[in-house]
C-alpha positions as a Markdown table, in Angstrom:
| # | Residue | x | y | z |
|---|---|---|---|---|
| 1 | Unk | -7.5 | 2.6 | 46.5 |
| 2 | Unk | -6.3 | 4.2 | 49.8 |
| 3 | Unk | -2.8 | 3.1 | 48.7 |
| 4 | Unk | -3.1 | 4.9 | 45.4 |
| 5 | Unk | -4.1 | 8.0 | 47.0 |
| 6 | Unk | -1.6 | 8.1 | 49.6 |
| 7 | Unk | 1.0 | 7.5 | 46.8 |
| 8 | Unk | -0.3 | 10.3 | 44.8 |
| 9 | Unk | -0.4 | 12.7 | 47.8 |
| 10 | Unk | 3.0 | 11.9 | 48.8 |
| 11 | Unk | 4.3 | 12.5 | 45.0 |
| 12 | Unk | 2.3 | 15.7 | 44.8 |
| 13 | Unk | 3.8 | 17.1 | 48.0 |
| 14 | Unk | 7.1 | 16.4 | 46.7 |
| 15 | Unk | 6.6 | 17.8 | 43.3 |
| 16 | Unk | 5.4 | 21.1 | 45.0 |
| 17 | Unk | 8.4 | 21.3 | 47.0 |
| 18 | Unk | 10.6 | 21.0 | 43.9 |
| 19 | Unk | 8.6 | 23.3 | 41.9 |
| 20 | Unk | 8.8 | 26.2 | 44.5 |
| 21 | Unk | 12.6 | 26.0 | 44.4 |
| 22 | Unk | 12.8 | 26.6 | 40.5 |
| 23 | Unk | 12.0 | 29.9 | 38.8 |
| 24 | Unk | 9.2 | 30.4 | 36.6 |
| 25 | Unk | 9.8 | 30.4 | 32.6 |
| 26 | Unk | 8.5 | 32.2 | 29.9 |
| 27 | Unk | 6.5 | 30.6 | 26.9 |
| 28 | Unk | 4.7 | 32.3 | 23.8 |
| 29 | Unk | 1.3 | 30.7 | 23.8 |
| 30 | Unk | -0.7 | 30.0 | 20.6 |
| 31 | Unk | -3.8 | 32.1 | 20.3 |
| 32 | Unk | -6.3 | 29.6 | 21.5 |
| 33 | Unk | -4.9 | 28.5 | 24.9 |
| 34 | Unk | -7.2 | 29.5 | 27.6 |
| 35 | Unk | -4.6 | 29.1 | 30.4 |
| 36 | Unk | -0.8 | 28.6 | 30.6 |
| 37 | Unk | 0.8 | 25.4 | 31.5 |
| 38 | Unk | 1.7 | 25.1 | 35.2 |
| 39 | Unk | 5.1 | 26.8 | 35.9 |
| 40 | Unk | 4.9 | 29.3 | 33.0 |
| 41 | Unk | 4.2 | 33.0 | 32.6 |
| 42 | Unk | 2.3 | 34.3 | 29.7 |
| 43 | Unk | 4.3 | 36.6 | 27.9 |
| 44 | Unk | 1.5 | 38.1 | 25.5 |
| 45 | Unk | -2.1 | 38.8 | 25.9 |
| 46 | Unk | -4.3 | 36.2 | 24.4 |
| 47 | Unk | -7.3 | 37.2 | 22.0 |
| 48 | Unk | -10.5 | 35.3 | 21.6 |
| 49 | Unk | -13.4 | 35.8 | 19.1 |
| 50 | Unk | -16.6 | 36.7 | 20.9 |
| 51 | Unk | -20.2 | 35.8 | 19.7 |
| 52 | Unk | -21.7 | 38.6 | 17.1 |
| 53 | Unk | -24.6 | 40.5 | 18.4 |
| 54 | Unk | -27.7 | 40.3 | 16.2 |
| 55 | Unk | -27.6 | 42.6 | 13.0 |
| 56 | Unk | -24.1 | 43.3 | 13.2 |
| 57 | Unk | -22.0 | 43.8 | 9.8 |
| 58 | Unk | -18.9 | 41.8 | 9.6 |
| 59 | Unk | -18.8 | 41.1 | 13.5 |
| 60 | Unk | -15.3 | 39.3 | 13.5 |
| 61 | Unk | -13.3 | 41.8 | 11.5 |
| 62 | Unk | -11.5 | 43.2 | 14.5 |
| 63 | Unk | -11.2 | 39.8 | 16.3 |
| 64 | Unk | -10.1 | 38.2 | 13.3 |
| 65 | Unk | -7.1 | 40.5 | 12.7 |
| 66 | Unk | -5.9 | 40.2 | 16.2 |
| 67 | Unk | -6.3 | 36.2 | 15.8 |
| 68 | Unk | -4.4 | 36.5 | 12.5 |
| 69 | Unk | -1.5 | 38.3 | 14.3 |
| 70 | Unk | -1.5 | 36.0 | 17.5 |
| 71 | Unk | -1.6 | 32.9 | 15.5 |
| 72 | Unk | 1.0 | 34.0 | 12.9 |
| 73 | Unk | 3.2 | 34.8 | 16.1 |
| 74 | Unk | 2.5 | 31.4 | 17.2 |
| 75 | Unk | 3.4 | 29.6 | 13.9 |
| 76 | Unk | 6.7 | 31.8 | 13.4 |
| 77 | Unk | 7.6 | 30.7 | 16.9 |
| 78 | Unk | 7.2 | 27.1 | 16.5 |
| 79 | Unk | 8.8 | 27.3 | 13.1 |
| 80 | Unk | 11.9 | 29.1 | 14.7 |
| 81 | Unk | 11.8 | 26.8 | 17.8 |
| 82 | Unk | 12.1 | 23.4 | 15.5 |
| 83 | Unk | 14.9 | 25.1 | 13.3 |
| 84 | Unk | 16.7 | 25.8 | 16.6 |
| 85 | Unk | 16.1 | 22.1 | 17.4 |
| 86 | Unk | 17.4 | 21.1 | 13.8 |
| 87 | Unk | 20.4 | 23.3 | 14.1 |
| 88 | Unk | 21.4 | 21.5 | 17.7 |
| 89 | Unk | 20.7 | 18.2 | 16.3 |
| 90 | Unk | 23.0 | 18.7 | 13.3 |
| 91 | Unk | 25.7 | 20.4 | 15.6 |
| 92 | Unk | 25.7 | 17.5 | 18.0 |
| 93 | Unk | 25.9 | 15.1 | 15.4 |
| 94 | Unk | 28.8 | 16.7 | 13.7 |
| 95 | Unk | 30.7 | 17.1 | 17.1 |
| 96 | Unk | 30.0 | 13.4 | 18.1 |
| 97 | Unk | 31.2 | 12.1 | 14.6 |
| 98 | Unk | 34.6 | 14.1 | 14.8 |
| 99 | Unk | 35.3 | 13.0 | 18.2 |
| 100 | Unk | 34.6 | 9.2 | 17.2 |
| 101 | Unk | 36.0 | 9.0 | 13.7 |
| 102 | Unk | 37.6 | 5.9 | 14.5 |
| 103 | Unk | 34.0 | 4.2 | 15.7 |
| 104 | Unk | 32.7 | 1.7 | 13.2 |
| 105 | Unk | 29.5 | 2.5 | 10.9 |
| 106 | Unk | 27.5 | -0.1 | 12.5 |
| 107 | Unk | 27.7 | 1.8 | 16.0 |
| 108 | Unk | 27.2 | 5.1 | 14.4 |
| 109 | Unk | 23.9 | 3.6 | 12.5 |
| 110 | Unk | 22.3 | 2.9 | 15.9 |
| 111 | Unk | 22.5 | 6.5 | 17.1 |
| 112 | Unk | 18.8 | 7.6 | 17.8 |
| 113 | Unk | 19.1 | 11.0 | 16.5 |
| 114 | Unk | 19.0 | 11.3 | 12.7 |
| 115 | Unk | 20.0 | 14.8 | 11.2 |
| 116 | Unk | 18.5 | 15.8 | 7.9 |
| 117 | Unk | 21.9 | 17.0 | 6.4 |
| 118 | Unk | 23.6 | 13.6 | 7.0 |
| 119 | Unk | 20.7 | 11.3 | 6.1 |
| 120 | Unk | 20.6 | 12.8 | 2.6 |
| 121 | Unk | 23.9 | 11.5 | 1.7 |
| 122 | Unk | 22.4 | 8.0 | 2.4 |
| 123 | Unk | 18.6 | 7.9 | 2.3 |
| 124 | Unk | 18.4 | 4.3 | 2.1 |
| 125 | Unk | 20.2 | 4.1 | 5.5 |
| 126 | Unk | 17.1 | 5.2 | 7.3 |
| 127 | Unk | 14.0 | 4.6 | 5.1 |
| 128 | Unk | 11.9 | 1.7 | 5.7 |
| 129 | Unk | 8.8 | 0.3 | 4.1 |
| 130 | Unk | 5.9 | 0.3 | 6.4 |
| 131 | Unk | 3.1 | -2.0 | 5.9 |
| 132 | Unk | 0.8 | 0.3 | 7.8 |
| 133 | Unk | -1.0 | 0.1 | 11.3 |
| 134 | Unk | -4.2 | -1.9 | 11.6 |
| 135 | Unk | -6.5 | -1.4 | 14.1 |
| 136 | Unk | -9.7 | -3.3 | 13.1 |
| 137 | Unk | -10.8 | -1.7 | 10.2 |
| 138 | Unk | -8.7 | 1.4 | 10.6 |
| 139 | Unk | -5.1 | 1.6 | 8.9 |
| 140 | Unk | -3.4 | 4.6 | 10.5 |
| 141 | Unk | 0.4 | 4.6 | 10.8 |
| 142 | Unk | 0.7 | 8.3 | 11.3 |
| 143 | Unk | -1.4 | 10.1 | 13.7 |
| 144 | Unk | -1.6 | 13.9 | 14.5 |
| 145 | Unk | -1.9 | 13.9 | 18.4 |
| 146 | Unk | -4.8 | 15.6 | 20.3 |
| 147 | Unk | -3.8 | 19.0 | 21.9 |
| 148 | Unk | -6.4 | 20.7 | 23.9 |
| 149 | Unk | -7.2 | 24.2 | 22.4 |
| 150 | Unk | -5.1 | 23.6 | 19.4 |
| 151 | Unk | -6.6 | 20.6 | 17.3 |
| 152 | Unk | -10.0 | 21.8 | 16.2 |
| 153 | Unk | -11.6 | 20.7 | 13.0 |
| 154 | Unk | -9.6 | 23.1 | 10.8 |
| 155 | Unk | -6.2 | 22.2 | 12.0 |
| 156 | Unk | -7.2 | 18.7 | 11.8 |
| 157 | Unk | -8.3 | 18.8 | 8.3 |
| 158 | Unk | -5.0 | 20.5 | 7.5 |
| 159 | Unk | -3.0 | 17.9 | 9.1 |
| 160 | Unk | -4.9 | 15.0 | 7.3 |
| 161 | Unk | -4.6 | 16.9 | 3.8 |
| 162 | Unk | -0.8 | 17.2 | 4.5 |
| 163 | Unk | -0.4 | 13.5 | 5.0 |
| 164 | Unk | -1.7 | 12.4 | 8.6 |
| 165 | Unk | -3.4 | 9.1 | 8.5 |
| 166 | Unk | -5.7 | 10.3 | 11.2 |
| 167 | Unk | -6.1 | 13.6 | 13.3 |
| 168 | Unk | -7.4 | 13.2 | 16.9 |
| 169 | Unk | -9.8 | 15.8 | 18.4 |
| 170 | Unk | -9.0 | 17.9 | 21.7 |
| 171 | Unk | -10.2 | 15.9 | 24.6 |
| 172 | Unk | -13.9 | 15.7 | 25.3 |
| 173 | Unk | -15.0 | 15.0 | 28.9 |
| 174 | Unk | -17.6 | 12.2 | 29.2 |
| 175 | Unk | -19.4 | 13.9 | 32.2 |
| 176 | Unk | -19.8 | 17.3 | 30.5 |
| 177 | Unk | -20.9 | 15.7 | 27.1 |
| 178 | Unk | -23.7 | 13.7 | 29.1 |
| 179 | Unk | -24.5 | 16.8 | 30.8 |
| 180 | Unk | -25.3 | 18.6 | 27.5 |
| 181 | Unk | -22.5 | 21.1 | 27.8 |
| 182 | Unk | -22.4 | 22.9 | 24.6 |
| 183 | Unk | -18.6 | 23.4 | 24.6 |
| 184 | Unk | -18.2 | 19.6 | 25.0 |
| 185 | Unk | -20.6 | 19.0 | 21.9 |
| 186 | Unk | -18.6 | 21.6 | 20.0 |
| 187 | Unk | -15.3 | 19.6 | 20.5 |
| 188 | Unk | -16.9 | 16.5 | 19.2 |
| 189 | Unk | -18.1 | 18.0 | 16.0 |
| 190 | Unk | -16.7 | 17.4 | 12.8 |
| 191 | Unk | -15.6 | 19.2 | 9.4 |
| 192 | Unk | -17.7 | 17.9 | 6.6 |
| 193 | Unk | -14.3 | 17.2 | 4.5 |
| 194 | Unk | -12.6 | 15.0 | 7.4 |
| 195 | Unk | -12.2 | 11.4 | 7.0 |
| 196 | Unk | -11.6 | 9.5 | 10.0 |
| 197 | Unk | -13.3 | 10.8 | 12.9 |
| 198 | Unk | -11.3 | 10.3 | 16.0 |
| 199 | Unk | -12.1 | 11.6 | 19.3 |
| 200 | Unk | -10.1 | 11.7 | 22.7 |
| 201 | Unk | -12.4 | 11.0 | 25.6 |
| 202 | Unk | -11.7 | 11.1 | 29.3 |
| 203 | Unk | -13.8 | 9.9 | 32.0 |
| 204 | Unk | -13.5 | 8.5 | 35.5 |
| 205 | Unk | -16.7 | 6.7 | 36.0 |
| 206 | Unk | -17.6 | 3.6 | 33.9 |
| 207 | Unk | -21.2 | 4.2 | 33.6 |
| 208 | Unk | -20.6 | 7.6 | 32.3 |
| 209 | Unk | -18.0 | 6.5 | 30.0 |
| 210 | Unk | -20.2 | 3.9 | 28.6 |
| 211 | Unk | -22.9 | 6.6 | 27.9 |
| 212 | Unk | -20.4 | 9.0 | 26.1 |
| 213 | Unk | -18.7 | 6.2 | 24.0 |
| 214 | Unk | -22.4 | 5.3 | 22.6 |
| 215 | Unk | -23.4 | 8.7 | 22.1 |
| 216 | Unk | -20.3 | 9.4 | 20.2 |
| 217 | Unk | -20.9 | 6.5 | 18.1 |
| 218 | Unk | -24.4 | 6.6 | 17.3 |
| 219 | Unk | -25.1 | 10.6 | 17.4 |
| 220 | Unk | -21.6 | 11.5 | 15.9 |
| 221 | Unk | -20.5 | 8.8 | 13.7 |
| 222 | Unk | -17.2 | 8.3 | 15.4 |
| 223 | Unk | -14.7 | 5.9 | 13.9 |
| 224 | Unk | -12.2 | 5.7 | 16.8 |
| 225 | Unk | -12.0 | 6.6 | 20.2 |
| 226 | Unk | -8.7 | 7.3 | 22.3 |
| 227 | Unk | -9.1 | 7.0 | 26.1 |
| 228 | Unk | -7.0 | 9.7 | 27.9 |
| 229 | Unk | -4.8 | 8.2 | 30.5 |
| 230 | Unk | -2.0 | 10.3 | 29.9 |
| 231 | Unk | -2.8 | 13.8 | 31.3 |
| 232 | Unk | 0.2 | 15.4 | 33.1 |
| 233 | Unk | -1.9 | 18.3 | 34.5 |
| 234 | Unk | -1.1 | 18.4 | 38.3 |
| 235 | Unk | -4.8 | 19.4 | 39.1 |
| 236 | Unk | -5.9 | 16.3 | 37.3 |
| 237 | Unk | -3.2 | 13.8 | 38.7 |
| 238 | Unk | -3.9 | 15.2 | 42.2 |
| 239 | Unk | -7.4 | 13.9 | 42.2 |
| 240 | Unk | -6.1 | 10.4 | 41.0 |
| 241 | Unk | -7.2 | 11.2 | 37.3 |
| 242 | Unk | -5.0 | 11.5 | 34.2 |
| 243 | Unk | -1.8 | 9.6 | 34.4 |
| 244 | Unk | -2.3 | 8.7 | 37.9 |
| 245 | Unk | -5.5 | 6.7 | 37.3 |
| 246 | Unk | -3.3 | 3.4 | 36.1 |
| 247 | Unk | -2.4 | 3.4 | 39.8 |
| 248 | Unk | -5.7 | 2.1 | 40.6 |
| 249 | Unk | -5.9 | -0.9 | 38.2 |
| 250 | Unk | -9.3 | -2.4 | 39.0 |
| 251 | Unk | -11.0 | 1.1 | 38.2 |
| 252 | Unk | -8.8 | 1.4 | 35.1 |
| 253 | Unk | -9.8 | -2.0 | 33.8 |
| 254 | Unk | -13.3 | -1.3 | 34.3 |
| 255 | Unk | -13.3 | 2.1 | 32.4 |
| 256 | Unk | -11.5 | 0.3 | 29.3 |
| 257 | Unk | -13.7 | -2.7 | 29.4 |
| 258 | Unk | -16.8 | -0.2 | 29.5 |
| 259 | Unk | -15.6 | 1.9 | 26.5 |
| 260 | Unk | -14.5 | -1.1 | 24.6 |
| 261 | Unk | -17.7 | -2.9 | 24.9 |
| 262 | Unk | -19.8 | 0.4 | 24.3 |
| 263 | Unk | -17.8 | 1.1 | 21.1 |
| 264 | Unk | -18.5 | -2.5 | 19.4 |
| 265 | Unk | -16.3 | -4.4 | 17.2 |
| 266 | Unk | -16.3 | -1.8 | 14.3 |
| 267 | Unk | -15.0 | 1.1 | 16.6 |
| 268 | Unk | -11.4 | 0.5 | 17.8 |
| 269 | Unk | -10.7 | 2.0 | 21.4 |
| 270 | Unk | -7.2 | 2.9 | 22.1 |
| 271 | Unk | -5.6 | 3.9 | 25.7 |
| 272 | Unk | -3.1 | 6.7 | 25.8 |
| 273 | Unk | -0.7 | 6.4 | 28.6 |
| 274 | Unk | 2.4 | 8.0 | 29.9 |
| 275 | Unk | 5.3 | 6.0 | 31.6 |
| 276 | Unk | 3.7 | 7.0 | 35.2 |
| 277 | Unk | 3.7 | 9.8 | 37.4 |
| 278 | Unk | 7.4 | 9.8 | 38.2 |
| 279 | Unk | 10.4 | 7.8 | 38.3 |
| 280 | Unk | 9.4 | 6.1 | 41.3 |
| 281 | Unk | 5.7 | 5.5 | 39.9 |
| 282 | Unk | 6.1 | 3.8 | 36.6 |
| 283 | Unk | 2.9 | 2.0 | 35.7 |
| 284 | Unk | 2.8 | 1.9 | 31.7 |
| 285 | Unk | 3.7 | -1.9 | 31.4 |
| 286 | Unk | 1.1 | -3.0 | 33.9 |
| 287 | Unk | -1.4 | -0.6 | 32.6 |
| 288 | Unk | -0.6 | -1.9 | 29.0 |
| 289 | Unk | -1.3 | -5.5 | 29.7 |
| 290 | Unk | -4.5 | -4.6 | 31.7 |
| 291 | Unk | -5.9 | -2.6 | 29.0 |
| 292 | Unk | -4.9 | -5.0 | 26.4 |
| 293 | Unk | -7.1 | -7.9 | 28.6 |
| 294 | Unk | -9.8 | -5.4 | 28.9 |
| 295 | Unk | -10.3 | -5.1 | 25.3 |
| 296 | Unk | -8.3 | -2.2 | 24.0 |
| 297 | Unk | -7.5 | -2.2 | 20.3 |
| 298 | Unk | -4.2 | -0.5 | 20.7 |
| 299 | Unk | -2.1 | 1.5 | 23.0 |
| 300 | Unk | -0.4 | 4.8 | 22.6 |
| 301 | Unk | 2.4 | 5.6 | 24.7 |
| 302 | Unk | 4.0 | 9.2 | 25.4 |
| 303 | Unk | 7.3 | 8.1 | 26.6 |
| 304 | Unk | 7.8 | 10.4 | 29.3 |
| 305 | Unk | 6.4 | 10.5 | 33.0 |
| 306 | Unk | 4.0 | 13.1 | 34.1 |
| 307 | Unk | 6.6 | 14.9 | 36.0 |
| 308 | Unk | 8.5 | 15.4 | 32.8 |
| 309 | Unk | 5.6 | 17.1 | 31.3 |
| 310 | Unk | 7.3 | 17.7 | 27.9 |
| 311 | Unk | 10.8 | 18.1 | 28.8 |
| 312 | Unk | 13.6 | 16.0 | 26.8 |
| 313 | Unk | 14.5 | 13.4 | 26.6 |
| 314 | Unk | 11.5 | 11.1 | 25.8 |
| 315 | Unk | 12.4 | 7.4 | 26.6 |
| 316 | Unk | 12.1 | 5.6 | 23.6 |
| 317 | Unk | 13.4 | 2.4 | 25.2 |
| 318 | Unk | 9.8 | 2.4 | 27.0 |
| 319 | Unk | 8.1 | 2.1 | 23.9 |
| 320 | Unk | 9.9 | -0.9 | 22.9 |
| 321 | Unk | 9.5 | -2.6 | 26.3 |
| 322 | Unk | 5.6 | -2.0 | 25.8 |
| 323 | Unk | 5.8 | -3.5 | 22.3 |
| 324 | Unk | 7.5 | -6.6 | 23.8 |
| 325 | Unk | 5.0 | -6.8 | 26.8 |
| 326 | Unk | 1.8 | -7.0 | 24.5 |
| 327 | Unk | 2.4 | -8.9 | 21.5 |
| 328 | Unk | -0.2 | -8.7 | 19.0 |
| 329 | Unk | -1.4 | -5.6 | 20.0 |
| 330 | Unk | -0.5 | -2.3 | 18.0 |
| 331 | Unk | 1.4 | 0.1 | 20.0 |
| 332 | Unk | 1.9 | 3.8 | 18.9 |
| 333 | Unk | 4.9 | 5.8 | 19.8 |
| 334 | Unk | 4.9 | 9.2 | 20.8 |
| 335 | Unk | 7.6 | 11.8 | 22.0 |
| 336 | Unk | 10.5 | 13.7 | 20.5 |
| 337 | Unk | 9.5 | 13.1 | 17.0 |
| 338 | Unk | 10.8 | 16.4 | 15.2 |
| 339 | Unk | 11.7 | 15.4 | 12.0 |
| 340 | Unk | 10.4 | 12.9 | 9.3 |
| 341 | Unk | 13.5 | 10.7 | 10.2 |
| 342 | Unk | 12.6 | 10.6 | 13.6 |
| 343 | Unk | 9.2 | 8.8 | 12.9 |
| 344 | Unk | 11.2 | 6.4 | 11.0 |
| 345 | Unk | 13.8 | 5.9 | 13.6 |
| 346 | Unk | 11.1 | 5.6 | 16.4 |
| 347 | Unk | 9.5 | 2.7 | 14.5 |
| 348 | Unk | 13.0 | 0.9 | 13.6 |
| 349 | Unk | 14.5 | 1.4 | 17.0 |
| 350 | Unk | 11.4 | 0.2 | 19.1 |
| 351 | Unk | 9.2 | -2.1 | 16.9 |
| 352 | Unk | 6.0 | 0.1 | 17.4 |
| 353 | Unk | 3.4 | -0.1 | 14.8 |
| 354 | Unk | 2.8 | 3.8 | 14.3 |
| 355 | Unk | 3.9 | 7.2 | 15.5 |
| 356 | Unk | 1.8 | 9.9 | 16.9 |
| 357 | Unk | 3.2 | 13.5 | 16.2 |
| 358 | Unk | 2.1 | 16.6 | 18.5 |
| 359 | Unk | 3.9 | 19.9 | 19.2 |
| 360 | Unk | 6.6 | 19.3 | 16.4 |
| 361 | Unk | 3.9 | 19.7 | 13.7 |
| 362 | Unk | 2.6 | 23.2 | 15.1 |
| 363 | Unk | 3.6 | 25.5 | 12.5 |
| 364 | Unk | 4.7 | 22.7 | 10.5 |
| 365 | Unk | 2.0 | 20.7 | 9.1 |
| 366 | Unk | 4.2 | 19.5 | 5.9 |
| 367 | Unk | 5.7 | 17.4 | 8.6 |
| 368 | Unk | 3.2 | 14.7 | 8.0 |
| 369 | Unk | 3.5 | 14.8 | 4.3 |
| 370 | Unk | 7.5 | 14.2 | 4.8 |
| 371 | Unk | 7.1 | 11.5 | 7.4 |
| 372 | Unk | 4.3 | 9.8 | 5.4 |
| 373 | Unk | 6.8 | 9.7 | 2.5 |
| 374 | Unk | 9.6 | 8.2 | 4.4 |
| 375 | Unk | 7.4 | 5.7 | 6.0 |
| 376 | Unk | 6.4 | 4.4 | 2.7 |
| 377 | Unk | 10.2 | 4.0 | 1.7 |
| 378 | Unk | 10.3 | 7.4 | -0.5 |
| 379 | Unk | 12.9 | 10.3 | 0.2 |
| 380 | Unk | 11.1 | 13.7 | 0.1 |
| 381 | Unk | 14.3 | 15.6 | -1.2 |
| 382 | Unk | 13.2 | 19.2 | -1.2 |
| 383 | Unk | 14.1 | 22.4 | 0.7 |
| 384 | Unk | 12.0 | 23.4 | 3.8 |
| 385 | Unk | 9.2 | 25.7 | 3.0 |
| 386 | Unk | 10.5 | 29.5 | 3.3 |
| 387 | Unk | 9.0 | 32.1 | 5.7 |
| 388 | Unk | 6.3 | 33.1 | 3.2 |
| 389 | Unk | 5.0 | 29.8 | 2.9 |
| 390 | Unk | 4.8 | 29.4 | 6.7 |
| 391 | Unk | 2.7 | 33.0 | 7.0 |
| 392 | Unk | 0.3 | 31.8 | 4.1 |
| 393 | Unk | -0.4 | 28.6 | 6.0 |
| 394 | Unk | -1.0 | 30.4 | 9.2 |
| 395 | Unk | -3.5 | 33.0 | 7.6 |
| 396 | Unk | -5.3 | 29.9 | 6.0 |
| 397 | Unk | -5.6 | 28.1 | 9.4 |
| 398 | Unk | -6.6 | 31.1 | 11.5 |
| 399 | Unk | -9.1 | 32.0 | 8.9 |
| 400 | Unk | -10.7 | 28.7 | 8.6 |
| 401 | Unk | -10.6 | 28.6 | 12.5 |
| 402 | Unk | -12.3 | 31.7 | 13.0 |
| 403 | Unk | -15.0 | 30.8 | 10.5 |
| 404 | Unk | -15.5 | 27.6 | 12.2 |
| 405 | Unk | -15.8 | 28.9 | 15.5 |
| 406 | Unk | -18.3 | 31.4 | 14.1 |
| 407 | Unk | -20.5 | 28.7 | 12.5 |
| 408 | Unk | -20.5 | 26.8 | 15.7 |
| 409 | Unk | -21.7 | 29.7 | 18.0 |
């Protein structure tokens, strides 16, 4: 433990020095975010729905109007950003193809990035027939990632209706759930139309995690639990939690074992990891082996280090290494899946058993429908939704979200 604490301290000091030398960037935040990510400035004022006073008529009218505006801007921001990514990929693909016209077709087919425009001319070159990821009783090859402040019940329902096999809840902290915190109970609540009830859980004490898992299974009817050991937030890793916890393998083993035993044989427990804190502190292979031995039903690897946060590129080769390190255990790949073709390519390139999609689906819930079709060997040949359709979905989402928050208050 002392050695791990020393390594974490040295790493955090180096990161602080590096961060002080870099200018801050601006980021447009979705309306749900309470705090901006480290290193960013908020470029707009966030709004929140307040509880209604007794006897008020239509108490959320003004708040809902502000939410609609903020959420629509956030959806449009993501839509434009992902369009820019597609354009950049197409440009890079065309540039590379013109500069290497003499290269063989076999070498070009091994390229990681697959643009939509090039793949339409030969769809069979990238589609695969996926038998589906199975974790005990669950079959979930395509998962919507947990995102704090974002994946509340209305958006989870929208994702699963669009084609996601499962949508994981926002992170629930085991200690606050045990303490009876109302916000934690709200995060663990479910929409009546949701199918698989999947919750991401975080805890650093085996006894607390044991209680929280049993409570979620017995009182909330949870079908799947994802343990979060991939949080890159510095205030968490600086205390030895999140992505830093695998540096303490004995405690890490005890936490996974406690959760798996408390969940029982019918509720699979997966472990979400990052590659490590930084390039000098890589932990995912050892952590994967330890988690498998402790009873984990599957692993999720976000193929970046905590230092990278969400900066490109994601290191898909790490997913392949983890697949090889834990034969027989399902591994879910995560990171840089911006298009349906990326999900197929990630599974083909790494041999992983499923794909988790997070930021790329913000403002684009139809991405799950397209990815599900391609993973089934079909080709969704249709133009992308126009801006009017995007805005209608945004209004549908934020209206459902406001109603959900009001009902839970």
